[in-house]
Amino acid sequence: MKALLFLIIIATFGIIFFKYSRDKNLNKLLVSLATFGFIITLAVIGNLTRPVIPIFAAHLLLTFVAWGGLMVYVFKHKYYGWLIALPLLTIGLFLGLEFIAGSGHELT
């Protein structure tokens, strides 16, 4: 699974740089790389939702949707920021539930 994720990341970088080599649009390259870094950051931060499996599953799904939003930007030059920021919903939901209900672990 880790190898597949690594290959997806490398393939995404390859697609971004391939589109840059064809279009020579530096602004699009920088926005694509920054957005991909943001998506990767959200994916890493989203690991804190792992104790609540339904929220974690929703986070994984929304991370793939955000990656798809990046691909729409790379190929069609339409930037859907709300689509890319969707994984923030699951992180916020998890943190809100943890604030209200607590972690459920006893402090000793």
Coordinates of N, CA and C in Angstrom, one line a residue:
M1 N 0.8 -1.2 0.0 CA 0.0 0.0 0.0 C 0.9 1.3 0.0
K2 N 1.9 1.2 0.8 CA 2.8 2.4 0.9 C 3.5 2.6 -0.5
A3 N 3.9 1.5 -1.2 CA 4.5 1.6 -2.5 C 3.5 2.3 -3.5
L4 N 2.2 1.9 -3.4 CA 1.2 2.4 -4.3 C 1.1 3.9 -4.0
L5 N 1.0 4.3 -2.8 CA 0.9 5.8 -2.5 C 2.1 6.5 -3.0
F6 N 3.3 5.9 -2.8 CA 4.5 6.6 -3.3 C 4.5 6.7 -4.8
L7 N 4.0 5.7 -5.5 CA 3.9 5.8 -7.0 C 2.9 6.8 -7.4
I8 N 1.8 7.0 -6.7 CA 0.8 8.0 -7.0 C 1.4 9.4 -6.8
I9 N 2.1 9.6 -5.8 CA 2.8 10.9 -5.5 C 3.7 11.2 -6.6
I10 N 4.6 10.2 -7.0 CA 5.6 10.4 -8.1 C 4.8 10.7 -9.4
A11 N 3.8 9.9 -9.7 CA 3.0 10.1 -10.9 C 2.4 11.5 -11.0
T12 N 1.9 12.0 -9.8 CA 1.3 13.3 -9.8 C 2.4 14.4 -10.1
F13 N 3.5 14.3 -9.5 CA 4.6 15.2 -9.8 C 5.0 15.1 -11.3
G14 N 5.0 13.9 -11.8 CA 5.3 13.7 -13.3 C 4.3 14.4 -14.1
I15 N 3.0 14.2 -13.8 CA 1.9 14.8 -14.6 C 2.0 16.4 -14.5
I16 N 2.3 16.9 -13.3 CA 2.4 18.4 -13.2 C 3.6 18.9 -14.0
F17 N 4.7 18.3 -13.9 CA 5.9 18.7 -14.7 C 5.7 18.5 -16.2
F18 N 5.0 17.4 -16.6 CA 4.8 17.2 -18.0 C 3.9 18.3 -18.6
K19 N 2.9 18.6 -17.8 CA 2.0 19.7 -18.3 C 2.7 21.0 -18.4
Y20 N 3.7 21.2 -17.4 CA 4.5 22.5 -17.5 C 5.4 22.5 -18.7
S21 N 6.0 21.3 -19.0 CA 6.9 21.3 -20.2 C 6.1 21.6 -21.5
R22 N 4.8 21.2 -21.5 CA 4.0 21.5 -22.7 C 3.5 22.9 -22.8
D23 N 3.0 23.4 -21.6 CA 2.4 24.7 -21.6 C 3.3 25.9 -21.3
K24 N 4.4 25.6 -20.6 CA 5.3 26.7 -20.1 C 4.7 27.8 -19.3
N25 N 3.7 27.4 -18.5 CA 3.0 28.3 -17.6 C 3.5 28.1 -16.2
L26 N 4.4 29.0 -15.8 CA 5.1 28.9 -14.5 C 4.1 29.1 -13.3
N27 N 3.1 30.0 -13.5 CA 2.1 30.3 -12.5 C 1.3 29.0 -12.2
K28 N 0.9 28.3 -13.3 CA 0.1 27.1 -13.1 C 1.0 26.0 -12.4
L29 N 2.3 25.9 -12.7 CA 3.1 25.0 -12.1 C 3.2 25.3 -10.6
L30 N 3.4 26.5 -10.2 CA 3.6 26.9 -8.8 C 2.3 26.6 -8.0
V31 N 1.2 27.0 -8.6 CA -0.1 26.8 -7.9 C -0.4 25.3 -7.8
S32 N 0.0 24.5 -8.8 CA -0.2 23.0 -8.7 C 0.6 22.4 -7.6
L33 N 1.9 22.8 -7.6 CA 2.8 22.3 -6.6 C 2.4 22.7 -5.2
A34 N 2.0 23.9 -5.0 CA 1.5 24.4 -3.7 C 0.2 23.7 -3.3
T35 N -0.7 23.5 -4.2 CA -1.9 22.8 -3.9 C -1.6 21.3 -3.6
F36 N -0.7 20.7 -4.3 CA -0.4 19.3 -4.0 C 0.3 19.2 -2.6
G37 N 1.1 20.1 -2.3 CA 1.7 20.1 -0.9 C 0.6 20.3 0.1
F38 N -0.4 21.1 -0.1 CA -1.5 21.3 0.8 C -2.3 20.0 1.0
I39 N -2.5 19.3 -0.1 CA -3.3 18.1 -0.1 C -2.5 17.0 0.7
I40 N -1.2 16.9 0.5 CA -0.3 16.0 1.2 C -0.3 16.3 2.7
T41 N -0.3 17.6 3.0 CA -0.3 18.0 4.4 C -1.6 17.6 5.1
L42 N -2.7 17.9 4.4 CA -4.0 17.4 4.9 C -4.1 15.9 5.1
A43 N -3.5 15.2 4.2 CA -3.5 13.7 4.3 C -2.7 13.3 5.5
V44 N -1.6 13.9 5.8 CA -0.8 13.6 7.0 C -1.5 14.0 8.3
I45 N -2.0 15.2 8.3 CA -2.8 15.6 9.5 C -4.0 14.8 9.7
G46 N -4.6 14.3 8.6 CA -5.8 13.5 8.8 C -5.6 12.2 9.4
N47 N -4.4 11.7 9.6 CA -4.1 10.5 10.3 C -4.5 10.6 11.8
L48 N -4.7 11.8 12.3 CA -5.2 11.9 13.7 C -6.6 11.5 13.8
T49 N -7.4 11.4 12.7 CA -8.8 10.9 12.7 C -8.9 9.4 12.7
R50 N -7.8 8.7 12.7 CA -7.8 7.2 12.6 C -8.5 6.5 13.8
P51 N -8.6 7.0 15.0 CA -9.4 6.3 16.0 C -10.9 6.2 15.7
V52 N -11.4 7.1 15.0 CA -12.8 7.1 14.6 C -12.9 6.6 13.1
I53 N -13.2 5.4 12.9 CA -13.0 4.8 11.6 C -14.0 5.4 10.5
P54 N -15.2 5.7 10.9 CA -16.1 6.4 9.8 C -15.5 7.8 9.4
I55 N -15.0 8.5 10.3 CA -14.5 9.8 10.0 C -13.2 9.7 9.2
F56 N -12.4 8.7 9.5 CA -11.2 8.4 8.8 C -11.5 8.0 7.4
A57 N -12.5 7.1 7.2 CA -12.8 6.7 5.9 C -13.3 7.9 5.0
A58 N -14.1 8.7 5.6 CA -14.6 9.9 4.9 C -13.4 10.8 4.6
H59 N -12.4 10.9 5.5 CA -11.3 11.7 5.2 C -10.5 11.2 4.0
L60 N -10.3 9.9 4.0 CA -9.6 9.3 2.8 C -10.3 9.6 1.5
L61 N -11.6 9.4 1.6 CA -12.4 9.7 0.4 C -12.3 11.1 -0.1
L62 N -12.4 12.1 0.9 CA -12.3 13.5 0.6 C -10.9 13.9 0.1
T63 N -9.9 13.2 0.6 CA -8.5 13.4 0.2 C -8.4 13.0 -1.3
F64 N -9.0 11.9 -1.7 CA -8.9 11.5 -3.1 C -9.8 12.5 -4.0
V65 N -10.8 13.0 -3.4 CA -11.6 14.0 -4.2 C -10.8 15.3 -4.3
A66 N -10.1 15.7 -3.3 CA -9.2 16.9 -3.4 C -8.1 16.6 -4.5
W67 N -7.5 15.4 -4.5 CA -6.5 15.1 -5.5 C -7.2 15.2 -6.9
G68 N -8.4 14.7 -7.0 CA -9.1 14.9 -8.3 C -9.3 16.3 -8.7
G69 N -9.6 17.2 -7.7 CA -9.7 18.6 -7.9 C -8.4 19.2 -8.5
L70 N -7.3 18.7 -7.9 CA -6.0 19.2 -8.5 C -5.8 18.7 -9.9
M71 N -6.2 17.5 -10.2 CA -6.1 17.0 -11.6 C -7.0 17.8 -12.6
V72 N -8.2 18.2 -12.1 CA -9.0 19.1 -12.9 C -8.3 20.4 -13.2
Y73 N -7.6 20.9 -12.2 CA -6.9 22.2 -12.4 C -5.7 22.0 -13.4
V74 N -5.0 20.9 -13.2 CA -3.9 20.7 -14.1 C -4.3 20.5 -15.6
F75 N -5.4 19.8 -15.8 CA -5.8 19.5 -17.2 C -6.7 20.5 -17.8
K76 N -7.6 21.1 -17.0 CA -8.6 22.0 -17.5 C -8.5 23.4 -17.1
H77 N -7.5 23.7 -16.2 CA -7.2 25.1 -15.7 C -8.4 25.7 -15.0
K78 N -9.2 24.9 -14.3 CA -10.3 25.4 -13.5 C -10.0 25.0 -12.0
Y79 N -9.8 26.0 -11.2 CA -9.4 25.8 -9.8 C -10.6 25.8 -8.9
Y80 N -10.9 24.6 -8.3 CA -12.0 24.5 -7.3 C -11.4 24.4 -5.9
G81 N -11.3 25.6 -5.3 CA -10.6 25.6 -4.0 C -11.5 24.9 -2.9
W82 N -12.8 25.0 -3.0 CA -13.6 24.4 -2.0 C -13.5 22.9 -2.1
L83 N -13.3 22.4 -3.3 CA -13.2 20.9 -3.5 C -11.8 20.4 -2.9
I84 N -10.8 21.2 -3.0 CA -9.5 20.9 -2.5 C -9.5 21.0 -1.0
A85 N -10.3 21.8 -0.4 CA -10.2 22.0 1.0 C -11.2 21.1 1.8
L86 N -11.9 20.2 1.1 CA -12.9 19.3 1.7 C -12.3 18.5 2.9
P87 N -11.1 18.0 2.8 CA -10.6 17.2 3.9 C -10.5 18.0 5.2
L88 N -10.5 19.3 5.2 CA -10.6 20.1 6.4 C -11.9 19.8 7.2
L89 N -12.9 19.5 6.5 CA -14.2 19.2 7.2 C -14.1 18.0 8.1
T90 N -13.5 16.9 7.7 CA -13.3 15.8 8.5 C -12.4 16.0 9.7
I91 N -11.3 16.8 9.5 CA -10.4 17.1 10.5 C -11.1 18.0 11.6
G92 N -11.9 19.0 11.1 CA -12.7 19.8 12.0 C -13.7 19.1 12.7
L93 N -14.4 18.1 12.1 CA -15.4 17.3 12.7 C -14.8 16.5 13.8
F94 N -13.7 15.9 13.5 CA -13.0 15.0 14.5 C -12.6 15.9 15.7
L95 N -11.9 17.0 15.5 CA -11.5 17.9 16.6 C -12.7 18.4 17.4
G96 N -13.8 18.7 16.7 CA -15.0 19.1 17.4 C -15.5 18.0 18.3
L97 N -15.6 16.8 17.8 CA -16.1 15.7 18.6 C -15.2 15.4 19.8
E98 N -13.9 15.5 19.5 CA -12.9 15.3 20.6 C -13.1 16.4 21.7
F99 N -13.3 17.6 21.3 CA -13.5 18.7 22.2 C -14.8 18.5 23.1
I100 N -15.9 18.1 22.4 CA -17.1 17.9 23.1 C -17.1 16.6 24.0
A101 N -16.7 15.5 23.4 CA -16.8 14.2 24.1 C -15.6 13.8 24.8
G102 N -14.4 14.3 24.5 CA -13.2 13.9 25.0 C -12.6 12.7 24.3
S103 N -11.4 12.3 24.6 CA -10.8 11.2 23.9 C -11.3 9.9 24.4
G104 N -11.9 9.8 25.5 CA -12.4 8.5 26.0 C -11.3 7.7 26.7
H105 N -10.1 8.3 26.9 CA -9.0 7.6 27.6 C -8.9 8.2 29.0
E106 N -8.7 7.3 29.9 CA -8.4 7.7 31.3 C -7.0 8.2 31.5
L107 N -6.9 9.3 32.2 CA -5.5 9.8 32.6 C -5.2 9.1 33.9
T108 N -4.0 8.6 34.0 CA -3.6 7.9 35.2 C -2.4 8.7 35.8

